[in-house]
Short mmCIF file of C-alpha atoms and ligand atoms in Angstrom, two decimals:
data_model
loop_
_atom_site.label_atom_id
_atom_site.label_comp_id
_atom_site.label_asym_id
_atom_site.label_seq_id
_atom_site.Cartn_x
_atom_site.Cartn_y
_atom_site.Cartn_z
CA UNK C 1 -3.57 -22.35 -29.43
CA UNK C 2 -1.72 -23.07 -26.18
CA UNK C 3 -2.46 -20.39 -23.60
CA UNK C 4 0.75 -18.72 -22.41
CA UNK C 5 1.52 -15.55 -20.46
CA UNK C 6 3.02 -14.12 -23.64
CA UNK C 7 0.02 -14.98 -25.82
CA UNK C 8 -2.41 -13.56 -23.24
CA UNK C 9 -0.28 -10.41 -22.88
CA UNK C 10 -0.22 -9.91 -26.65
CA UNK C 11 -3.99 -10.39 -26.77
CA UNK C 12 -4.63 -8.06 -23.82
CA UNK C 13 -2.52 -5.25 -25.31
CA UNK C 14 -4.92 -5.04 -28.24
CA UNK C 15 -7.84 -3.95 -26.05
CA UNK C 16 -6.32 -2.89 -22.70
CA UNK C 17 -3.85 0.00 -22.51
CA UNK C 18 -0.47 -1.61 -21.94
CA UNK C 19 -2.33 -4.89 -21.48
CA UNK C 20 -3.23 -3.97 -17.90
CA UNK C 21 -5.73 -2.12 -15.76
CA UNK C 22 -3.17 -0.76 -13.33
CA UNK C 23 0.20 0.48 -14.57
CA UNK C 24 2.47 -1.29 -12.07
CA UNK C 25 1.22 -4.69 -13.26
CA UNK C 26 2.83 -4.20 -16.69
CA UNK C 27 6.33 -5.28 -15.53
CA UNK C 28 7.83 -2.11 -17.06
CA UNK C 29 10.05 -1.54 -14.02
CA UNK C 30 11.60 -5.02 -14.32
CA UNK C 31 11.05 -5.92 -17.97
CA UNK C 32 9.68 -9.17 -19.26
CA UNK C 33 6.15 -10.55 -19.53
CA UNK C 34 3.55 -10.08 -16.79
CA UNK C 35 2.14 -13.28 -15.39
CA UNK C 36 -1.56 -13.79 -16.12
CA UNK C 37 -2.93 -15.28 -12.93
CA UNK C 38 -5.51 -18.04 -13.34
CA UNK C 39 -6.16 -18.76 -9.67
CA UNK C 40 -4.81 -18.35 -6.16
CA UNK C 41 -5.06 -20.20 -2.86
CA UNK C 42 -3.44 -19.48 0.48
CA UNK C 43 0.15 -18.26 -0.14
CA UNK C 44 0.14 -19.37 -3.77
CA UNK C 45 -0.88 -18.13 -7.20
CA UNK C 46 -0.88 -20.07 -10.48
CA UNK C 47 -0.44 -18.45 -13.89
CA UNK C 48 -2.19 -19.50 -17.09
CA UNK C 49 0.70 -21.87 -17.86
CA UNK C 50 0.05 -23.72 -14.61
CA UNK C 51 3.22 -22.45 -12.91
CA UNK C 52 2.88 -21.96 -9.15
CA UNK C 53 4.33 -18.99 -7.27
CA UNK C 54 4.74 -18.13 -3.62
CA UNK C 55 2.96 -14.79 -3.67
CA UNK C 56 4.43 -11.73 -1.91
CA UNK C 57 2.27 -9.17 -3.72
CA UNK C 58 -0.96 -10.29 -2.07
CA UNK C 59 -2.94 -8.02 -4.41
CA UNK C 60 -0.60 -5.20 -3.19
CA UNK C 61 -1.63 -5.69 0.43
CA UNK C 62 -5.25 -6.86 0.83
CA UNK C 63 -4.62 -10.62 1.01
CA UNK C 64 -3.23 -10.60 4.56
CA UNK C 65 -4.94 -13.91 5.45
CA UNK C 66 -3.92 -15.47 2.14
CA UNK C 67 -5.96 -16.11 -0.98
CA UNK C 68 -9.43 -17.76 -0.94
CA UNK C 69 -9.55 -18.00 2.84
CA UNK C 70 -12.62 -20.22 3.41
CA UNK C 71 -14.15 -17.86 5.99
CA UNK C 72 -13.81 -14.86 3.68
CA UNK C 73 -15.10 -16.69 0.60
CA UNK C 74 -18.03 -18.08 2.58
CA UNK C 75 -19.06 -14.61 3.81
CA UNK C 76 -18.83 -13.13 0.32
CA UNK C 77 -20.77 -16.03 -1.19
CA UNK C 78 -23.46 -15.71 1.46
CA UNK C 79 -23.74 -11.95 0.87
CA UNK C 80 -23.92 -12.51 -2.91
CA UNK C 81 -26.85 -14.85 -2.44
CA UNK C 82 -28.80 -11.91 -1.02
CA UNK C 83 -27.93 -9.39 -3.72
CA UNK C 84 -24.80 -7.88 -5.25
CA UNK C 85 -25.51 -4.18 -4.76
CA UNK C 86 -28.43 -2.08 -3.57
CA UNK C 87 -27.41 1.57 -3.83
CA UNK C 88 -29.08 1.90 -0.45
CA UNK C 89 -27.89 1.58 3.15
CA UNK C 90 -27.04 -1.95 4.22
CA UNK C 91 -26.29 -3.15 7.78
CA UNK C 92 -22.94 -4.66 6.72
CA UNK C 93 -21.62 -1.12 6.13
CA UNK C 94 -22.45 -0.24 9.73
CA UNK C 95 -20.85 -3.42 11.05
CA UNK C 96 -17.53 -2.80 9.29
CA UNK C 97 -17.53 0.89 10.27
CA UNK C 98 -18.17 -0.02 13.92
CA UNK C 99 -15.20 -2.39 13.85
CA UNK C 100 -12.90 0.27 12.38
CA UNK C 101 -14.03 2.74 15.07
CA UNK C 102 -13.25 0.16 17.75
CA UNK C 103 -9.74 -0.43 16.41
CA UNK C 104 -8.82 3.22 15.69
CA UNK C 105 -9.73 5.31 18.78
CA UNK C 106 -9.61 8.67 16.97
CA UNK C 107 -12.09 7.42 14.36
CA UNK C 108 -15.63 8.28 15.40
CA UNK C 109 -17.12 8.15 11.90
CA UNK C 110 -16.25 6.47 8.61
CA UNK C 111 -17.08 7.00 4.94
CA UNK C 112 -16.48 4.06 2.63
CA UNK C 113 -15.30 4.41 -0.95
CA UNK C 114 -14.38 1.87 -3.62
CA UNK C 115 -10.63 2.53 -3.71
CA UNK C 116 -7.74 4.02 -1.79
CA UNK C 117 -7.55 6.76 -4.41
CA UNK C 118 -11.07 7.87 -3.63
CA UNK C 119 -10.34 7.74 0.09
CA UNK C 120 -7.22 9.91 -0.16
CA UNK C 121 -8.88 12.26 -2.66
CA UNK C 122 -11.95 12.70 -0.45
CA UNK C 123 -9.83 13.21 2.67
CA UNK C 124 -7.94 15.93 0.82
CA UNK C 125 -11.15 17.66 -0.27
CA UNK C 126 -12.49 17.40 3.27
CA UNK C 127 -9.33 19.01 4.67
CA UNK C 128 -9.60 21.89 2.19
CA UNK C 129 -13.30 22.31 2.99
CA UNK C 130 -12.75 22.06 6.74
CA UNK C 131 -9.95 24.65 6.84
CA UNK C 132 -10.96 26.85 3.91
CA UNK C 133 -7.35 26.61 2.76
CA UNK C 134 -5.95 25.50 -0.62
CA UNK C 135 -2.35 24.38 -0.27
CA UNK C 136 -1.34 20.87 0.84
CA UNK C 137 1.94 19.26 1.82
CA UNK C 138 2.86 15.76 0.66
CA UNK C 139 6.21 13.96 0.56
CA UNK C 140 8.36 13.05 -2.43
CA UNK C 141 8.00 9.34 -3.12
CA UNK C 142 4.81 8.93 -1.13
CA UNK C 143 1.87 7.68 -3.17
CA UNK C 144 -1.76 8.40 -2.37
CA UNK C 145 -3.48 7.08 -5.50
CA UNK C 146 -4.27 8.98 -8.64
CA UNK C 147 -6.13 12.16 -7.64
CA UNK C 148 -4.67 15.11 -9.57
CA UNK C 149 -3.39 17.05 -6.56
CA UNK C 150 -1.57 13.98 -5.28
CA UNK C 151 0.16 12.93 -8.51
CA UNK C 152 2.96 15.38 -7.79
CA UNK C 153 6.33 13.73 -7.14
CA UNK C 154 4.40 10.58 -6.29
CA UNK C 155 5.73 7.11 -5.60
CA UNK C 156 4.74 3.62 -6.76
CA UNK C 157 4.41 3.26 -10.54
CA UNK C 158 4.63 7.03 -11.08
CA UNK C 159 8.12 6.91 -9.57
CA UNK C 160 9.13 3.59 -11.12
CA UNK C 161 8.23 4.79 -14.62
CA UNK C 162 9.86 8.21 -14.24
CA UNK C 163 6.65 10.24 -14.17
CA UNK C 164 6.35 11.22 -10.49
CA UNK C 165 4.51 14.33 -11.58
CA UNK C 166 1.92 13.05 -14.03
CA UNK C 167 1.08 14.64 -17.34
CA UNK C 168 -2.45 16.00 -17.48
CA UNK C 169 -2.33 17.72 -14.08
CA UNK C 170 -2.73 21.48 -14.65
CA UNK C 171 0.10 23.62 -13.28
CA UNK C 172 -2.54 25.83 -11.68
CA UNK C 173 -3.53 22.87 -9.54
CA UNK C 174 -0.12 21.25 -8.98
CA UNK C 175 1.29 24.53 -7.66
CA UNK C 176 -0.84 24.09 -4.53
CA UNK C 177 0.86 20.81 -3.74
CA UNK C 178 4.01 21.52 -1.74
CA UNK C 179 6.43 18.57 -1.75
CA UNK C 180 8.55 17.97 1.35
CA UNK C 181 11.07 15.25 2.17
CA UNK C 182 10.11 12.30 4.36
CA UNK C 183 12.05 12.19 7.66
CA UNK C 184 13.07 15.85 7.19
CA UNK C 185 11.01 18.04 9.51
CA UNK C 186 12.81 21.21 8.42
CA UNK C 187 11.48 20.73 4.88
CA UNK C 188 7.96 20.81 6.35
CA UNK C 189 8.64 23.68 8.78
CA UNK C 190 9.92 25.81 5.89
CA UNK C 191 6.62 25.43 3.98
CA UNK C 192 4.59 26.42 7.02
CA UNK C 193 6.83 29.46 7.52
CA UNK C 194 6.50 30.44 3.85
CA UNK C 195 2.71 29.88 3.69
CA UNK C 196 1.23 30.79 7.06
CA UNK C 197 -2.50 30.08 7.23
CA UNK C 198 -2.57 28.67 3.69
CA UNK C 199 -1.93 24.96 4.29
CA UNK C 200 -5.00 22.74 4.64
CA UNK C 201 -3.22 19.50 5.49
CA UNK C 202 -0.12 17.41 5.58
CA UNK C 203 -0.78 14.06 3.93
CA UNK C 204 1.73 11.31 4.62
CA UNK C 205 2.15 7.56 4.44
CA UNK C 206 3.19 7.18 8.11
CA UNK C 207 5.25 4.12 7.17
CA UNK C 208 5.80 4.56 3.42
CA UNK C 209 5.60 1.54 1.14
CA UNK C 210 5.53 3.27 -2.25
CA UNK C 211 9.15 4.26 -2.45
CA UNK C 212 9.81 0.87 -0.87
CA UNK C 213 9.37 0.43 2.90
CA UNK C 214 10.85 3.37 4.80
CA UNK C 215 10.92 3.52 8.60
CA UNK C 216 9.98 6.93 10.06
CA UNK C 217 12.80 8.52 12.08
CA UNK C 218 12.14 8.86 15.82
CA UNK C 219 10.26 12.09 16.45
CA UNK C 220 9.38 12.73 12.81
CA UNK C 221 5.65 12.10 13.15
CA UNK C 222 5.53 13.76 16.56
CA UNK C 223 7.01 16.78 14.81
CA UNK C 224 4.40 16.65 12.04
CA UNK C 225 1.69 16.41 14.68
CA UNK C 226 3.01 19.46 16.51
CA UNK C 227 3.42 21.54 13.33
CA UNK C 228 -0.10 20.73 12.12
CA UNK C 229 -1.64 21.53 15.49
CA UNK C 230 0.28 24.79 15.77
CA UNK C 231 -0.63 25.95 12.26
CA UNK C 232 -4.24 24.73 12.17
CA UNK C 233 -3.62 22.21 9.39
CA UNK C 234 -5.04 18.68 9.43
CA UNK C 235 -2.61 15.77 9.72
CA UNK C 236 -3.79 13.02 7.39
CA UNK C 237 -2.27 9.54 7.70
CA UNK C 238 -2.67 7.59 4.50
CA UNK C 239 -2.84 4.08 5.95
CA UNK C 240 -4.26 2.47 2.84
CA UNK C 241 -1.23 0.18 2.81
CA UNK C 242 0.00 0.24 6.44
CA UNK C 243 -3.43 0.09 8.09
CA UNK C 244 -4.30 -3.34 9.49
CA UNK C 245 -0.98 -4.46 7.94
CA UNK C 246 1.93 -3.30 10.15
CA UNK C 247 -0.32 -3.72 13.21
CA UNK C 248 -4.05 -4.12 13.75
CA UNK C 249 -4.18 -0.38 14.49
CA UNK C 250 -1.81 0.44 11.65
CA UNK C 251 1.28 2.62 11.80
CA UNK C 252 -0.42 5.03 14.21
CA UNK C 253 -0.66 2.20 16.77
CA UNK C 254 3.08 1.54 16.45
CA UNK C 255 3.95 5.24 16.46
CA UNK C 256 1.58 6.43 19.17
CA UNK C 257 0.77 9.51 17.05
CA UNK C 258 -2.85 10.40 16.30
CA UNK C 259 -3.74 12.06 12.98
CA UNK C 260 -6.83 14.17 12.33
CA UNK C 261 -7.98 11.92 9.47
CA UNK C 262 -6.96 8.48 8.29
CA UNK C 263 -7.34 7.01 4.80
CA UNK C 264 -7.85 3.25 4.64
CA UNK C 265 -8.03 0.62 1.91
CA UNK C 266 -6.71 -2.78 0.84
CA UNK C 267 -7.03 -5.04 3.95
CA UNK C 268 -10.44 -3.60 4.92
CA UNK C 269 -11.79 -4.98 1.66
CA UNK C 270 -10.13 -8.37 1.99
CA UNK C 271 -9.51 -8.34 -1.78
CA UNK C 272 -12.75 -6.59 -2.76
CA UNK C 273 -12.85 -2.90 -3.79
CA UNK C 274 -12.94 -0.83 -0.58
CA UNK C 275 -11.39 2.42 0.63
CA UNK C 276 -12.43 4.55 3.60
CA UNK C 277 -11.82 7.80 5.43
CA UNK C 278 -12.07 7.91 9.23
CA UNK C 279 -11.86 10.63 11.83
CA UNK C 280 -13.63 12.58 14.53
CA UNK C 281 -17.26 13.52 13.86
CA UNK C 282 -16.25 17.17 14.19
CA UNK C 283 -14.22 16.83 10.98
CA UNK C 284 -16.05 14.00 9.18
CA UNK C 285 -19.33 15.90 9.55
CA UNK C 286 -18.08 18.22 6.82
CA UNK C 287 -18.92 15.53 4.28
CA UNK C 288 -22.24 15.44 2.45
CA UNK C 289 -25.06 14.94 3.25
CA UNK C 290 -24.33 16.68 6.56
CA UNK C 291 -21.70 19.12 5.35
CA UNK C 292 -20.83 21.01 2.21
CA UNK C 293 -17.90 18.82 1.04
CA UNK C 294 -19.49 16.62 -1.57
CA UNK C 295 -18.59 12.92 -1.58
CA UNK C 296 -20.40 9.94 -3.15
CA UNK C 297 -19.91 6.60 -4.93
CA UNK C 298 -22.28 4.15 -6.61
CA UNK C 299 -20.63 1.08 -5.12
CA UNK C 300 -19.35 2.60 -1.88
CA UNK C 301 -20.17 0.21 0.97
CA UNK C 302 -20.94 -2.60 -1.47
CA UNK C 303 -22.33 -5.53 0.57
CA UNK C 304 -19.94 -8.13 -0.89
CA UNK C 305 -16.96 -5.89 -0.20
CA UNK C 306 -18.20 -5.19 3.31
CA UNK C 307 -18.64 -8.93 3.93
CA UNK C 308 -15.06 -9.61 2.78
CA UNK C 309 -13.75 -6.83 5.00
CA UNK C 310 -15.73 -7.94 8.05
CA UNK C 311 -14.49 -11.52 7.69
CA UNK C 312 -10.89 -10.40 7.17
CA UNK C 313 -10.90 -8.09 10.20
CA UNK C 314 -12.36 -10.89 12.32
CA UNK C 315 -9.47 -13.14 11.31
CA UNK C 316 -6.70 -10.57 11.89
CA UNK C 317 -8.23 -9.56 15.24
CA UNK C 318 -7.61 -13.02 16.66
CA UNK C 319 -5.10 -12.97 19.56
CA UNK C 320 -1.50 -13.40 18.41
CA UNK C 321 -2.22 -12.84 14.70
CA UNK C 322 0.26 -9.97 14.28
CA UNK C 323 2.89 -11.52 16.54
CA UNK C 324 2.87 -14.59 14.33
CA UNK C 325 2.89 -12.49 11.15
CA UNK C 326 5.82 -10.41 12.39
CA UNK C 327 7.73 -13.57 13.34
CA UNK C 328 7.30 -14.93 9.82
CA UNK C 329 8.31 -11.64 8.19
CA UNK C 330 11.36 -11.20 10.43
CA UNK C 331 12.48 -14.76 9.71
CA UNK C 332 12.18 -14.13 5.98
CA UNK C 333 14.12 -10.85 5.92
CA UNK C 334 16.81 -12.24 8.24
CA UNK C 335 17.22 -15.21 5.94
CA UNK C 336 17.47 -12.92 2.90
CA UNK C 337 20.17 -10.83 4.59
CA UNK C 338 22.15 -13.96 5.49
CA UNK C 339 22.07 -15.35 1.95
CA UNK C 340 22.97 -12.01 0.38
CA UNK C 341 25.94 -11.72 2.74
CA UNK C 342 27.05 -15.24 1.83
CA UNK C 343 27.15 -14.12 -1.81
CA UNK C 344 28.84 -10.82 -1.04
CA UNK C 345 25.91 -8.84 -2.42
CA UNK C 346 25.30 -5.33 -0.95
CA UNK C 347 21.79 -5.89 0.36
CA UNK C 348 19.46 -5.06 3.25
CA UNK C 349 15.91 -5.97 4.20
CA UNK C 350 13.45 -5.11 6.95
CA UNK C 351 9.89 -5.85 7.98
CA UNK C 352 7.10 -4.32 10.06
CA UNK C 353 4.24 -6.68 10.75
CA UNK C 354 3.18 -8.10 7.42
CA UNK C 355 4.92 -5.43 5.32
CA UNK C 356 8.54 -5.75 4.22
CA UNK C 357 11.20 -4.14 2.05
CA UNK C 358 14.33 -5.41 0.37
CA UNK C 359 17.06 -3.14 -1.00
CA UNK C 360 20.17 -3.67 -3.08
CA UNK C 361 22.22 -1.31 -0.91
CA UNK C 362 24.05 -2.04 2.33
CA UNK C 363 21.49 -0.43 4.67
CA UNK C 364 17.74 0.24 4.48
CA UNK C 365 17.10 3.72 3.00
CA UNK C 366 15.79 6.35 5.38
CA UNK C 367 15.00 8.95 2.70
CA UNK C 368 13.82 9.28 -0.87
CA UNK C 369 17.37 10.21 -1.92
CA UNK C 370 18.77 7.01 -0.39
CA UNK C 371 16.08 4.95 -2.13
CA UNK C 372 17.50 6.22 -5.42
CA UNK C 373 20.96 4.89 -4.58
CA UNK C 374 19.89 1.23 -4.67
CA UNK C 375 21.19 -1.04 -7.48
CA UNK C 376 18.14 -1.47 -9.72
CA UNK C 377 20.08 -3.68 -12.13
CA UNK C 378 20.79 -6.18 -9.37
CA UNK C 379 17.14 -6.01 -8.32
CA UNK C 380 15.96 -6.84 -11.86
CA UNK C 381 18.29 -9.85 -12.13
CA UNK C 382 17.22 -11.00 -8.65
CA UNK C 383 13.56 -10.46 -9.47
CA UNK C 384 13.54 -12.59 -12.60
CA UNK C 385 15.66 -15.34 -11.09
CA UNK C 386 13.14 -15.61 -8.23
CA UNK C 387 10.20 -15.46 -10.62
CA UNK C 388 11.60 -18.34 -12.66
CA UNK C 389 12.07 -20.19 -9.39
CA UNK C 390 8.41 -19.75 -8.38
CA UNK C 391 8.61 -16.69 -6.11
CA UNK C 392 6.50 -13.67 -7.05
CA UNK C 393 7.62 -10.28 -5.67
CA UNK C 394 6.10 -6.92 -6.65
CA UNK C 395 7.58 -6.10 -10.10
CA UNK C 396 9.34 -2.90 -8.98
CA UNK C 397 12.36 -1.93 -6.85
CA UNK C 398 10.34 0.81 -5.17
CA UNK C 399 7.51 -1.28 -3.78
CA UNK C 400 7.12 -2.95 -0.40
CA UNK C 401 6.20 -6.63 -0.39
CA UNK C 402 3.68 -8.48 1.73
CA UNK C 403 3.58 -11.57 3.92
CA UNK C 404 0.31 -13.25 4.89
CA UNK C 405 -0.74 -15.58 7.68
CA UNK C 406 -0.89 -18.29 4.99
CA UNK C 407 2.90 -18.10 4.53
CA UNK C 408 4.38 -20.91 6.65
CA UNK C 409 7.73 -22.65 7.13
CA UNK C 410 7.48 -24.46 3.80
CA UNK C 411 6.96 -21.27 1.81
CA UNK C 412 9.62 -19.31 3.70
CA UNK C 413 12.19 -22.07 3.22
CA UNK C 414 11.37 -22.39 -0.48
CA UNK C 415 11.73 -18.63 -0.83
CA UNK C 416 15.11 -18.56 0.92
CA UNK C 417 16.39 -21.48 -1.18
CA UNK C 418 15.31 -19.64 -4.34
CA UNK C 419 16.87 -16.43 -3.04
CA UNK C 420 20.18 -18.21 -2.51
CA UNK C 421 20.24 -19.05 -6.19
CA UNK C 422 18.94 -15.60 -7.17
CA UNK C 423 21.65 -13.72 -5.24
CA UNK C 424 24.26 -15.58 -7.27
CA UNK C 425 22.59 -14.20 -10.41
CA UNK C 426 22.13 -10.71 -8.97
CA UNK C 427 25.85 -10.50 -8.19
CA UNK C 428 26.86 -11.34 -11.77
CA UNK C 429 25.88 -7.82 -12.89
P1 KE4 U 1 -5.98 2.33 -4.86
O1 KE4 U 1 -6.68 3.47 -5.56
O2 KE4 U 1 -4.94 1.66 -5.76
O3 KE4 U 1 -6.94 1.33 -4.21
O4 KE4 U 1 -5.17 2.96 -3.62
C1 KE4 U 1 -4.24 3.98 -3.86
C2 KE4 U 1 -3.24 4.04 -2.73
C3 KE4 U 1 -3.35 5.05 -1.80
N1 KE4 U 1 -2.49 5.14 -0.76
C4 KE4 U 1 -1.49 4.23 -0.61
C5 KE4 U 1 -0.54 4.38 0.55
C6 KE4 U 1 -1.33 3.17 -1.53
O5 KE4 U 1 -0.31 2.29 -1.37
C7 KE4 U 1 -2.22 3.07 -2.62
C8 KE4 U 1 -2.08 1.97 -3.67
N2 KE4 U 1 -0.89 1.18 -3.61
C9 KE4 U 1 -0.46 0.63 -4.86
C10 KE4 U 1 0.80 -0.22 -4.57
N3 KE4 U 1 1.97 0.58 -4.45
C11 KE4 U 1 -1.52 -0.18 -5.54
C12 KE4 U 1 -1.04 -1.03 -6.70
C13 KE4 U 1 -1.48 -0.48 -8.02
O6 KE4 U 1 -1.37 0.75 -8.26
O7 KE4 U 1 -1.95 -1.32 -8.85
#
């Protein structure tokens, strides 16, 4: 039987819940049939029908140097030839940790995990253990993976599918998660006033990408920093998406604000499963085996994943890498704005390093409430018109998209030409 996306999706749904292993891949926010990817190279992916796409998902962030970069593949292949996993210390873990400590000055020690969820979850447990406090503050629309305490008014697929507060999370646990509004310092100040000495941490995506890309208002993070310091709570920057993506030193490099802990993921694995927590030894030392906050993982620090991360960080550390990436991203979003305007479509777009957002509303949203005002119908029409034209965006109106160093003039021009046609469809409404 001819292999098609539809036939593979029908087959997958028999044995995989929703046909996927991560909810956002199921195309439920945009409708239609997910593309089953057969292979990828540079800025491109090909589905099982042989159709080629310019890829702006990039595995949701990790593929910042493009797919199958020869230096990354070579390092992974070489590591594989010496063993896939040892369950024992390996020098590659030290090498990648040293590099992260060099790039993030406040990070003196690192603990690797196998996902961003584990990193955020472990950072949360560490904050509770370090402070002896139970309550946490997060922000509506921010997503920190799938740990129970963090699936409260979360972003990403939880938001897109209308379940920001997941079923299965006991009320007795969720009640300790206080949900503030991003870019609204008063909403945070109120919680500290109401719960003096009870709040272990404030966890935030410093430059959110899971309610689409939102720029922090001037002074917002400085205000969070001051409130956390004053009240003895830890400030945790979840840079799983923004780290090594909006700048080599992540959002905290752009903002000039230093958190107490940082969660990492995505780029530091170069496409392999890696997450990490980083921070001063005085806080990180609370983790087992030194401290009493238990943390572990069979494949944490896996040598192949470490090799991919080391190779990727070498490539993005080259002089001018982020200047070039930002130039490409800015050219793309400027071109999208121009073509939308030519079609009279209410639209805006912005980029920060290799991370970008597009919105069917006249200006980029600066809050969760404004994100909700975008025209999701127009986005869906735009999305599918682009997909048919060989351009693959994240299948959700509340997700950032990603540009890699493999995206060049040819891919940007092809994308803008496709967008010109897609805006005509989006406007039809
Ligand atoms: P993972 O457990 O998916 O590796 O990381 C969770 C996570 C934590 N923190 C932030 C800021 C994140 O963006 C993520 C994961 N991002 C989503 C994309 N919105 C991953 C895509 C997916 O869920 O399949």
